[in-house]
PDB file of C-alpha atoms and ligand atoms in Angstrom:
ATOM      1  CA  UNK A 744     110.955 118.249 178.543  1.00 93.00           C
ATOM      2  CA  UNK A 745     108.888 116.952 175.651  1.00 97.00           C
ATOM      3  CA  UNK A 746     105.983 119.307 174.849  1.00 98.00           C
ATOM      4  CA  UNK A 747     102.569 117.970 172.790  1.00 98.00           C
ATOM      5  CA  UNK A 748      99.739 120.274 171.286  1.00 98.00           C
ATOM      6  CA  UNK A 749      97.156 117.851 170.252  1.00 98.00           C
ATOM      7  CA  UNK A 750      93.786 120.079 167.776  1.00 98.00           C
ATOM      8  CA  UNK A 751      90.176 118.577 168.485  1.00 98.00           C
ATOM      9  CA  UNK A 752      87.116 118.779 168.256  1.00 98.00           C
ATOM     10  CA  UNK A 753      87.015 116.193 170.935  1.00 98.00           C
ATOM     11  CA  UNK A 754      89.042 116.785 174.110  1.00 98.00           C
ATOM     12  CA  UNK A 755      87.323 114.360 176.169  1.00 97.00           C
ATOM     13  CA  UNK A 756      88.301 111.476 174.045  1.00 97.00           C
ATOM     14  CA  UNK A 757      92.052 112.539 174.547  1.00 98.00           C
ATOM     15  CA  UNK A 758      92.082 113.905 178.390  1.00 97.00           C
ATOM     16  CA  UNK A 759      90.178 110.667 180.323  1.00 94.00           C
ATOM     17  CA  UNK A 760      92.977 108.384 178.502  1.00 95.00           C
ATOM     18  CA  UNK A 761      95.769 110.451 179.103  1.00 95.00           C
ATOM     19  CA  UNK A 762      95.240 110.562 182.544  1.00 95.00           C
ATOM     20  CA  UNK A 763      96.073 107.177 183.041  1.00 95.00           C
ATOM     21  CA  UNK A 764      99.192 104.536 182.710  1.00 96.00           C
ATOM     22  CA  UNK A 765     102.664 105.369 181.721  1.00 97.00           C
ATOM     23  CA  UNK A 766     102.104 108.861 180.102  1.00 97.00           C
ATOM     24  CA  UNK A 767      99.646 109.774 182.730  1.00 98.00           C
ATOM     25  CA  UNK A 768     102.628 109.729 185.173  1.00 98.00           C
ATOM     26  CA  UNK A 769     105.396 111.074 182.856  1.00 98.00           C
ATOM     27  CA  UNK A 770     102.833 114.233 182.492  1.00 98.00           C
ATOM     28  CA  UNK A 771     102.025 114.492 186.339  1.00 97.00           C
ATOM     29  CA  UNK A 772     106.383 113.904 186.912  1.00 97.00           C
ATOM     30  CA  UNK A 773     106.974 116.998 184.355  1.00 97.00           C
ATOM     31  CA  UNK A 774     108.700 114.790 181.515  1.00 97.00           C
ATOM     32  CA  UNK A 775     105.846 115.189 179.176  1.00 98.00           C
ATOM     33  CA  UNK A 776     103.521 118.595 178.922  1.00 98.00           C
ATOM     34  CA  UNK A 777     100.692 117.646 177.251  1.00 98.00           C
ATOM     35  CA  UNK A 778      98.152 120.532 176.211  1.00 98.00           C
ATOM     36  CA  UNK A 779      94.412 119.273 174.405  1.00 98.00           C
ATOM     37  CA  UNK A 780      93.336 122.348 172.467  1.00 98.00           C
ATOM     38  CA  UNK A 781      90.022 122.278 171.505  1.00 98.00           C
ATOM     39  CA  UNK A 782      88.993 123.269 168.313  1.00 98.00           C
ATOM     40  CA  UNK A 783      85.841 124.984 168.704  1.00 98.00           C
ATOM     41  CA  UNK A 784      87.901 127.390 171.477  1.00 98.00           C
ATOM     42  CA  UNK A 785      89.426 129.024 168.082  1.00 98.00           C
ATOM     43  CA  UNK A 786      86.089 130.096 166.552  1.00 98.00           C
ATOM     44  CA  UNK A 787      84.479 133.364 166.007  1.00 98.00           C
ATOM     45  CA  UNK A 788      81.024 132.875 165.386  1.00 98.00           C
ATOM     46  CA  UNK A 789      78.345 132.246 167.790  1.00 98.00           C
ATOM     47  CA  UNK A 790      77.656 128.968 167.050  1.00 98.00           C
ATOM     48  CA  UNK A 791      80.825 127.744 167.339  1.00 98.00           C
ATOM     49  CA  UNK A 792      80.836 126.048 163.584  1.00 98.00           C
ATOM     50  CA  UNK A 793      84.081 124.254 162.798  1.00 98.00           C
ATOM     51  CA  UNK A 794      82.964 122.416 159.670  1.00 98.00           C
ATOM     52  CA  UNK A 795      81.803 123.294 156.331  1.00 98.00           C
ATOM     53  CA  UNK A 796      79.716 121.581 152.865  1.00 98.00           C
ATOM     54  CA  UNK A 797      82.535 120.661 150.606  1.00 98.00           C
ATOM     55  CA  UNK A 798      82.724 122.833 147.438  1.00 98.00           C
ATOM     56  CA  UNK A 799      81.793 121.523 144.309  1.00 98.00           C
ATOM     57  CA  UNK A 800      78.695 119.532 146.198  1.00 98.00           C
ATOM     58  CA  UNK A 801      79.098 115.822 147.078  1.00 97.00           C
ATOM     59  CA  UNK A 802      78.371 114.354 150.621  1.00 97.00           C
ATOM     60  CA  UNK A 803      79.568 114.945 154.422  1.00 97.00           C
ATOM     61  CA  UNK A 804      81.352 117.845 155.613  1.00 98.00           C
ATOM     62  CA  UNK A 805      85.062 119.487 156.293  1.00 98.00           C
ATOM     63  CA  UNK A 806      87.079 120.569 158.643  1.00 98.00           C
ATOM     64  CA  UNK A 807      87.051 124.737 157.886  1.00 98.00           C
ATOM     65  CA  UNK A 808      90.853 126.045 157.795  1.00 98.00           C
ATOM     66  CA  UNK A 809      90.113 129.437 159.470  1.00 98.00           C
ATOM     67  CA  UNK A 810      89.605 127.815 163.196  1.00 98.00           C
ATOM     68  CA  UNK A 811      93.019 125.125 162.871  1.00 98.00           C
ATOM     69  CA  UNK A 812      94.637 128.221 161.313  1.00 98.00           C
ATOM     70  CA  UNK A 813      94.080 130.619 164.741  1.00 98.00           C
ATOM     71  CA  UNK A 814      94.489 127.431 166.507  1.00 98.00           C
ATOM     72  CA  UNK A 815      97.948 126.954 165.129  1.00 98.00           C
ATOM     73  CA  UNK A 816      98.594 130.926 165.649  1.00 98.00           C
ATOM     74  CA  UNK A 817      97.800 130.952 168.769  1.00 98.00           C
ATOM     75  CA  UNK A 818     100.105 127.726 169.772  1.00 98.00           C
ATOM     76  CA  UNK A 819     102.961 129.198 167.563  1.00 98.00           C
ATOM     77  CA  UNK A 820     102.698 132.341 170.069  1.00 97.00           C
ATOM     78  CA  UNK A 821     102.581 129.907 173.060  1.00 97.00           C
ATOM     79  CA  UNK A 822     105.595 127.701 172.378  1.00 95.00           C
ATOM     80  CA  UNK A 823     107.571 130.397 170.109  1.00 92.00           C
ATOM     81  CA  UNK A 824     109.670 129.449 167.137  1.00 86.00           C
ATOM     82  CA  UNK A 825     108.516 126.948 163.989  1.00 94.00           C
ATOM     83  CA  UNK A 826     106.361 124.323 165.349  1.00 97.00           C
ATOM     84  CA  UNK A 827     106.276 120.858 163.766  1.00 98.00           C
ATOM     85  CA  UNK A 828     102.505 120.061 162.768  1.00 98.00           C
ATOM     86  CA  UNK A 829     101.482 116.222 162.205  1.00 98.00           C
ATOM     87  CA  UNK A 830      98.349 116.013 160.372  1.00 98.00           C
ATOM     88  CA  UNK A 831      96.365 112.345 161.567  1.00 98.00           C
ATOM     89  CA  UNK A 832      95.036 111.330 158.203  1.00 98.00           C
ATOM     90  CA  UNK A 833      94.223 108.229 156.027  1.00 97.00           C
ATOM     91  CA  UNK A 834      96.242 109.555 153.345  1.00 97.00           C
ATOM     92  CA  UNK A 835      99.214 109.665 155.086  1.00 98.00           C
ATOM     93  CA  UNK A 836     102.439 107.820 155.398  1.00 98.00           C
ATOM     94  CA  UNK A 837     102.006 104.864 157.887  1.00 98.00           C
ATOM     95  CA  UNK A 838     103.424 105.340 161.334  1.00 98.00           C
ATOM     96  CA  UNK A 839     105.981 102.808 162.536  1.00 97.00           C
ATOM     97  CA  UNK A 840     108.568 102.675 165.320  1.00 96.00           C
ATOM     98  CA  UNK A 841     111.094 104.051 163.125  1.00 96.00           C
ATOM     99  CA  UNK A 842     108.936 107.509 163.065  1.00 98.00           C
ATOM    100  CA  UNK A 843     107.715 107.276 166.409  1.00 98.00           C
ATOM    101  CA  UNK A 844     112.036 106.977 167.431  1.00 97.00           C
ATOM    102  CA  UNK A 845     112.593 110.401 164.950  1.00 98.00           C
ATOM    103  CA  UNK A 846     109.370 111.996 166.774  1.00 98.00           C
ATOM    104  CA  UNK A 847     110.632 111.013 170.422  1.00 98.00           C
ATOM    105  CA  UNK A 848     114.173 113.550 169.953  1.00 97.00           C
ATOM    106  CA  UNK A 849     111.864 116.554 169.052  1.00 97.00           C
ATOM    107  CA  UNK A 850     111.261 119.241 171.520  1.00 97.00           C
ATOM    108  CA  UNK A 851     107.883 120.114 170.223  1.00 98.00           C
ATOM    109  CA  UNK A 852     105.255 118.638 168.080  1.00 98.00           C
ATOM    110  CA  UNK A 853     101.419 119.733 167.014  1.00 98.00           C
ATOM    111  CA  UNK A 854      98.885 117.017 166.517  1.00 98.00           C
ATOM    112  CA  UNK A 855      96.030 117.607 164.467  1.00 98.00           C
ATOM    113  CA  UNK A 856      92.981 115.361 164.922  1.00 98.00           C
ATOM    114  CA  UNK A 857      90.781 115.044 161.594  1.00 96.00           C
ATOM    115  CA  UNK A 858      86.730 114.402 161.663  1.00 94.00           C
ATOM    116  CA  UNK A 859      84.214 114.118 159.176  1.00 92.00           C
ATOM    117  CA  UNK A 860      85.686 113.983 155.057  1.00 95.00           C
ATOM    118  CA  UNK A 861      89.058 115.451 156.338  1.00 96.00           C
ATOM    119  CA  UNK A 862      90.663 118.867 156.039  1.00 98.00           C
ATOM    120  CA  UNK A 863      90.471 121.280 154.055  1.00 98.00           C
ATOM    121  CA  UNK A 864      93.019 121.481 151.345  1.00 98.00           C
ATOM    122  CA  UNK A 865      94.968 124.474 152.423  1.00 98.00           C
ATOM    123  CA  UNK A 866      95.741 123.813 156.238  1.00 98.00           C
ATOM    124  CA  UNK A 867      98.114 121.307 154.398  1.00 98.00           C
ATOM    125  CA  UNK A 868     100.399 124.590 153.894  1.00 98.00           C
ATOM    126  CA  UNK A 869     100.573 124.918 157.570  1.00 98.00           C
ATOM    127  CA  UNK A 870     100.974 120.764 158.254  1.00 98.00           C
ATOM    128  CA  UNK A 871     104.792 119.301 158.481  1.00 98.00           C
ATOM    129  CA  UNK A 872     104.088 115.812 157.621  1.00 97.00           C
ATOM    130  CA  UNK A 873     100.456 113.436 157.397  1.00 98.00           C
ATOM    131  CA  UNK A 874     100.741 110.436 159.330  1.00 98.00           C
ATOM    132  CA  UNK A 875      98.494 106.939 159.004  1.00 98.00           C
ATOM    133  CA  UNK A 876      97.933 104.453 161.475  1.00 98.00           C
ATOM    134  CA  UNK A 877      97.435 101.607 159.419  1.00 98.00           C
ATOM    135  CA  UNK A 878      95.125 100.662 156.525  1.00 98.00           C
ATOM    136  CA  UNK A 879      92.206 100.547 158.435  1.00 98.00           C
ATOM    137  CA  UNK A 880      88.637 103.036 158.717  1.00 98.00           C
ATOM    138  CA  UNK A 881      88.165 105.440 161.783  1.00 98.00           C
ATOM    139  CA  UNK A 882      85.271 107.822 162.491  1.00 98.00           C
ATOM    140  CA  UNK A 883      88.113 110.516 163.290  1.00 98.00           C
ATOM    141  CA  UNK A 884      92.351 111.550 164.169  1.00 98.00           C
ATOM    142  CA  UNK A 885      91.861 111.317 167.907  1.00 98.00           C
ATOM    143  CA  UNK A 886      92.917 107.512 168.310  1.00 98.00           C
ATOM    144  CA  UNK A 887      95.481 107.633 165.505  1.00 98.00           C
ATOM    145  CA  UNK A 888      96.724 110.735 168.033  1.00 98.00           C
ATOM    146  CA  UNK A 889      96.499 108.752 170.979  1.00 98.00           C
ATOM    147  CA  UNK A 890      99.197 105.771 169.041  1.00 98.00           C
ATOM    148  CA  UNK A 891     101.220 108.388 168.046  1.00 98.00           C
ATOM    149  CA  UNK A 892     101.711 109.950 171.464  1.00 98.00           C
ATOM    150  CA  UNK A 893     101.968 106.644 173.257  1.00 98.00           C
ATOM    151  CA  UNK A 894     104.880 104.973 170.930  1.00 98.00           C
ATOM    152  CA  UNK A 895     106.670 108.781 171.324  1.00 98.00           C
ATOM    153  CA  UNK A 896     106.304 109.048 174.985  1.00 98.00           C
ATOM    154  CA  UNK A 897     107.813 105.840 176.117  1.00 97.00           C
ATOM    155  CA  UNK A 898     110.968 106.453 173.884  1.00 97.00           C
ATOM    156  CA  UNK A 899     111.549 110.087 176.314  1.00 97.00           C
ATOM    157  CA  UNK A 900     113.860 109.252 178.346  1.00 96.00           C
ATOM    158  CA  UNK A 901     112.909 108.734 181.920  1.00 96.00           C
ATOM    159  CA  UNK A 902     109.124 107.822 181.063  1.00 97.00           C
ATOM    160  CA  UNK A 903     109.257 104.500 181.091  1.00 96.00           C
ATOM    161  CA  UNK A 904     111.127 103.146 183.924  1.00 88.00           C
ATOM    162  CA  UNK A 905     112.913 100.168 182.647  1.00 86.00           C
ATOM    163  CA  UNK A 906     115.176 101.901 179.898  1.00 82.00           C
ATOM    164  CA  UNK A 907     116.278  97.797 179.111  1.00 80.00           C
ATOM    165  CA  UNK A 908     112.875  96.773 178.418  1.00 81.00           C
ATOM    166  CA  UNK A 909     112.798 100.079 175.810  1.00 85.00           C
ATOM    167  CA  UNK A 910     115.842  98.778 174.459  1.00 78.00           C
ATOM    168  CA  UNK A 911     115.070  95.103 174.136  1.00 73.00           C
ATOM    169  CA  UNK A 912     111.417  95.937 172.804  1.00 76.00           C
ATOM    170  CA  UNK A 913     110.312  93.996 169.416  1.00 67.00           C
ATOM    171  CA  UNK A 914     110.489  96.854 167.084  1.00 68.00           C
ATOM    172  CA  UNK A 915     113.812  97.792 168.534  1.00 66.00           C
ATOM    173  CA  UNK A 916     115.610  94.596 168.194  1.00 78.00           C
ATOM    174  CA  UNK A 917     113.411  92.922 165.482  1.00 91.00           C
ATOM    175  CA  UNK A 918     112.223  90.076 166.818  1.00 96.00           C
ATOM    176  CA  UNK A 919     108.902  89.174 168.052  1.00 97.00           C
ATOM    177  CA  UNK A 920     109.521  88.766 171.796  1.00 97.00           C
ATOM    178  CA  UNK A 921     110.303  84.909 173.410  1.00 98.00           C
ATOM    179  CA  UNK A 922     106.803  83.261 175.536  1.00 98.00           C
ATOM    180  CA  UNK A 923     106.477  84.270 179.288  1.00 98.00           C
ATOM    181  CA  UNK A 924     105.246  82.860 182.061  1.00 98.00           C
ATOM    182  CA  UNK A 925     104.799  83.490 185.993  1.00 98.00           C
ATOM    183  CA  UNK A 926     103.139  81.992 189.335  1.00 98.00           C
ATOM    184  CA  UNK A 927     101.657  79.522 189.518  1.00 98.00           C
ATOM    185  CA  UNK A 928     103.527  76.229 188.146  1.00 98.00           C
ATOM    186  CA  UNK A 929     100.408  74.862 186.931  1.00 98.00           C
ATOM    187  CA  UNK A 930      97.192  76.208 186.735  1.00 98.00           C
ATOM    188  CA  UNK A 931      93.689  74.239 185.803  1.00 97.00           C
ATOM    189  CA  UNK A 932      92.173  75.851 182.533  1.00 96.00           C
ATOM    190  CA  UNK A 933      89.234  74.656 181.008  1.00 95.00           C
ATOM    191  CA  UNK A 934      88.302  74.959 177.565  1.00 87.00           C
ATOM    192  CA  UNK A 935      87.162  74.205 174.179  1.00 88.00           C
ATOM    193  CA  UNK A 936      89.928  71.011 174.452  1.00 83.00           C
ATOM    194  CA  UNK A 937      88.436  69.859 177.576  1.00 93.00           C
ATOM    195  CA  UNK A 938      89.931  70.429 181.171  1.00 97.00           C
ATOM    196  CA  UNK A 939      93.469  70.156 181.296  1.00 96.00           C
ATOM    197  CA  UNK A 940      96.701  71.357 183.654  1.00 97.00           C
ATOM    198  CA  UNK A 941      98.521  74.187 182.236  1.00 97.00           C
ATOM    199  CA  UNK A 942     102.577  73.669 183.109  1.00 98.00           C
ATOM    200  CA  UNK A 943     105.498  75.970 182.414  1.00 98.00           C
ATOM    201  CA  UNK A 944     108.058  74.727 180.547  1.00 98.00           C
ATOM    202  CA  UNK A 945     111.184  73.016 182.502  1.00 98.00           C
ATOM    203  CA  UNK A 946     113.809  74.797 181.852  1.00 98.00           C
ATOM    204  CA  UNK A 947     112.711  78.157 182.843  1.00 98.00           C
ATOM    205  CA  UNK A 948     112.519  76.402 186.501  1.00 98.00           C
ATOM    206  CA  UNK A 949     115.958  74.940 186.029  1.00 98.00           C
ATOM    207  CA  UNK A 950     118.063  77.875 187.256  1.00 98.00           C
ATOM    208  CA  UNK A 951     120.387  77.098 184.164  1.00 98.00           C
ATOM    209  CA  UNK A 952     120.886  80.639 183.050  1.00 98.00           C
ATOM    210  CA  UNK A 953     122.417  79.772 179.709  1.00 98.00           C
ATOM    211  CA  UNK A 954     120.240  77.275 178.691  1.00 98.00           C
ATOM    212  CA  UNK A 955     117.043  80.061 179.483  1.00 98.00           C
ATOM    213  CA  UNK A 956     118.886  82.437 177.106  1.00 98.00           C
ATOM    214  CA  UNK A 957     119.354  79.965 174.563  1.00 98.00           C
ATOM    215  CA  UNK A 958     115.718  78.921 174.809  1.00 98.00           C
ATOM    216  CA  UNK A 959     114.168  82.122 174.599  1.00 98.00           C
ATOM    217  CA  UNK A 960     116.271  83.086 171.788  1.00 98.00           C
ATOM    218  CA  UNK A 961     115.224  79.993 170.026  1.00 98.00           C
ATOM    219  CA  UNK A 962     111.770  81.176 170.808  1.00 98.00           C
ATOM    220  CA  UNK A 963     111.569  84.314 169.804  1.00 98.00           C
ATOM    221  CA  UNK A 964     113.429  83.113 166.660  1.00 98.00           C
ATOM    222  CA  UNK A 965     110.607  80.601 166.063  1.00 98.00           C
ATOM    223  CA  UNK A 966     107.379  82.751 166.834  1.00 98.00           C
ATOM    224  CA  UNK A 967     109.254  85.528 164.334  1.00 98.00           C
ATOM    225  CA  UNK A 968     109.415  82.500 161.155  1.00 98.00           C
ATOM    226  CA  UNK A 969     106.215  81.475 161.694  1.00 98.00           C
ATOM    227  CA  UNK A 970     104.289  85.097 162.755  1.00 98.00           C
ATOM    228  CA  UNK A 971     106.160  87.553 161.154  1.00 98.00           C
ATOM    229  CA  UNK A 972     108.963  86.576 158.451  1.00 98.00           C
ATOM    230  CA  UNK A 973     109.080  89.945 157.447  1.00 97.00           C
ATOM    231  CA  UNK A 974     110.746  91.145 159.980  1.00 97.00           C
ATOM    232  CA  UNK A 975     113.545  88.956 160.012  1.00 97.00           C
ATOM    233  CA  UNK A 976     114.854  90.843 157.028  1.00 96.00           C
ATOM    234  CA  UNK A 977     115.860  93.562 159.179  1.00 94.00           C
ATOM    235  CA  UNK A 978     116.867  92.236 162.537  1.00 95.00           C
ATOM    236  CA  UNK A 979     119.693  92.431 163.687  1.00 94.00           C
ATOM    237  CA  UNK A 980     120.882  88.708 164.627  1.00 96.00           C
ATOM    238  CA  UNK A 981     124.151  87.857 166.662  1.00 97.00           C
ATOM    239  CA  UNK A 982     125.947  84.816 166.055  1.00 98.00           C
ATOM    240  CA  UNK A 983     124.166  82.068 168.048  1.00 98.00           C
ATOM    241  CA  UNK A 984     120.624  83.803 166.662  1.00 98.00           C
ATOM    242  CA  UNK A 985     121.438  83.473 162.920  1.00 98.00           C
ATOM    243  CA  UNK A 986     122.791  79.723 163.948  1.00 98.00           C
ATOM    244  CA  UNK A 987     119.831  78.648 165.613  1.00 98.00           C
ATOM    245  CA  UNK A 988     117.726  80.848 162.516  1.00 98.00           C
ATOM    246  CA  UNK A 989     119.308  78.450 160.279  1.00 98.00           C
ATOM    247  CA  UNK A 990     118.208  75.228 161.965  1.00 98.00           C
ATOM    248  CA  UNK A 991     114.782  76.481 162.430  1.00 98.00           C
ATOM    249  CA  UNK A 992     115.088  76.856 158.615  1.00 98.00           C
ATOM    250  CA  UNK A 993     116.295  73.721 157.967  1.00 97.00           C
ATOM    251  CA  UNK A 994     113.664  71.791 160.403  1.00 96.00           C
ATOM    252  CA  UNK A 995     110.990  73.931 158.386  1.00 93.00           C
ATOM    253  CA  UNK A 996     111.943  72.992 154.955  1.00 92.00           C
ATOM    254  CA  UNK A 997     112.300  69.398 156.012  1.00 89.00           C
ATOM    255  CA  UNK A 998     108.792  69.238 156.964  1.00 79.00           C
ATOM    256  CA  UNK A 999     107.720  71.057 153.956  1.00 70.00           C
ATOM    257  CA  UNK A1000     109.844  68.467 151.786  1.00 69.00           C
ATOM    258  CA  UNK A1001     108.383  65.660 153.600  1.00 57.00           C
ATOM    259  CA  UNK A1002     104.956  66.717 152.576  1.00 56.00           C
ATOM    260  CA  UNK A1003     105.778  67.280 148.917  1.00 58.00           C
ATOM    261  CA  UNK A1004     106.867  63.640 148.738  1.00 56.00           C
ATOM    262  CA  UNK A1005     103.339  62.581 150.414  1.00 49.00           C
ATOM    263  CA  UNK A1006     104.658  61.693 153.771  1.00 50.00           C
ATOM    264  CA  UNK A1007     101.515  61.980 155.943  1.00 51.00           C
ATOM    265  CA  UNK A1008     102.067  64.370 158.980  1.00 49.00           C
ATOM    266  CA  UNK A1009     102.005  63.434 162.581  1.00 44.00           C
TER     267      UNK A1009
HETATM  268  C1  9D3 B 872      85.175 108.151 151.970  1.00 66.15           C
HETATM  269  C2  9D3 B 872      86.820 108.499 152.117  1.00 66.15           C
HETATM  270  N1  9D3 B 872      87.819 108.650 153.116  1.00 66.15           N
HETATM  271  C3  9D3 B 872      88.876 109.331 153.269  1.00 66.15           C
HETATM  272  C4  9D3 B 872      90.347 107.842 152.621  1.00 66.15           C
HETATM  273  C5  9D3 B 872      87.198 109.286 154.330  1.00 66.15           C
HETATM  274  C6  9D3 B 872      87.516 109.219 155.921  1.00 66.15           C
HETATM  275  C7  9D3 B 872      87.638 108.067 156.193  1.00 66.15           C
HETATM  276  C8  9D3 B 872      88.328 108.382 157.581  1.00 66.15           C
HETATM  277  C9  9D3 B 872      88.268 110.422 155.962  1.00 66.15           C
HETATM  278  C10 9D3 B 872      88.479 110.308 157.122  1.00 66.15           C
HETATM  279  C11 9D3 B 872      88.994 109.014 157.902  1.00 66.15           C
HETATM  280  C12 9D3 B 872      88.601 109.464 159.526  1.00 66.15           C
HETATM  281  N2  9D3 B 872      89.935 108.620 159.765  1.00 66.15           N
HETATM  282  C13 9D3 B 872      90.690 109.430 160.169  1.00 66.15           C
HETATM  283  O1  9D3 B 872      91.077 110.363 160.656  1.00 66.15           O
HETATM  284  C14 9D3 B 872      92.292 108.473 160.288  1.00 66.15           C
HETATM  285  C15 9D3 B 872      92.879 107.342 160.170  1.00 66.15           C
HETATM  286  C16 9D3 B 872      92.026 106.051 159.636  1.00 66.15           C
HETATM  287  O2  9D3 B 872      91.119 106.363 159.976  1.00 66.15           O
HETATM  288  N3  9D3 B 872      93.282 105.123 159.747  1.00 66.15           N
HETATM  289  C17 9D3 B 872      94.532 104.931 160.361  1.00 66.15           C
HETATM  290  N4  9D3 B 872      94.775 106.356 159.984  1.00 66.15           N
HETATM  291  C18 9D3 B 872      94.190 107.175 160.595  1.00 66.15           C
HETATM  292  S1  9D3 B 872      94.925 108.624 160.908  1.00 66.15           S
HETATM  293  C19 9D3 B 872      93.607 110.154 160.818  1.00 66.15           C
END
C-alpha cells in the first residue's frame, strides 16, 4: 500500500474531490492511504496563525516555518523513518509522467501545499524535491497536489482496473490516442456548420480486425504528427508504425511543396 500525507490550510479543497472516482475507490479498497493534515492544527498560538509578513518588506504574506516543521515531525513520528517531502511550487521542476512513474514506486510521500507568496526559504531544508505542474499561475498548491496524487495513484498496481489501459496510455506509449466511437452509428448534430448526420468510420464496423488495427495506428500517428510532433522523437514505434509515419510525412511534405509552387489548396 502507498501512503500519502497532504499538508494544507484548505483541507476541504482536498477531501471532497478525493472521495470520488478511481482514487476514492482505491482508498476504500485499501490500496492507497491518504491523510489530509490541516496546517493550522500544528500552530501553538490562540489564533492558529500560519503566515506572516516577509522580512525586508514587500507585498503579500509568507507561510511560517514552525507549523510546517511541526507537521513534518508529526508525520515522521507516525510513519517512521525518513520522509520524501514534495513541495508544490511555481519554482519547481516540471511534473511529468516520468516523475509520476518514479513517485508511484515509493511507499510514502508527503505533499506540501503552498499558499500566499510561498514558503519561508528555510522550509526547503526539509524538502526532498520541488515540483510545478506547468507554466501558469494558480492561487495555491492544493490543485497541483491533487494533480500529482491523481497521476501517481493510477500507476499503483490495482488502482486502475484495466492494467492494459494504463500500459497503452498516451504518455507511456509516446503517441496520442486514435479517435474513439460508440453507439449510435449515426447522430444528428446542429452546430455552426448547420444540421447534419455524423456517422462512424466504416472500417470500425467492418469486423476486419487487421484493418481496424492499421487504421488506429494511422490515426494515432496522424494526430500526433499534426498536434504534438515533439512526442514523436521519444515514441517507441514498431516497424509498421515507422512505415505509416514515413507515408504521412511524405504526404505532408508533398502538400507543402505543392503550396510553395503556388498551387491552390483544394
Ligand atoms: C509573484 C511571484 N509568484 C511566484 C512565481 C508568486 C506566486 C504565484 C503563485 C506564489 C505562489 C503561487 C501559487 N502557486 C502554487 O503554489 C503552485 C503552482 C502554480 O501556481 N502553477 C503551477 N504549478 C504550481 S505548484 C504550486
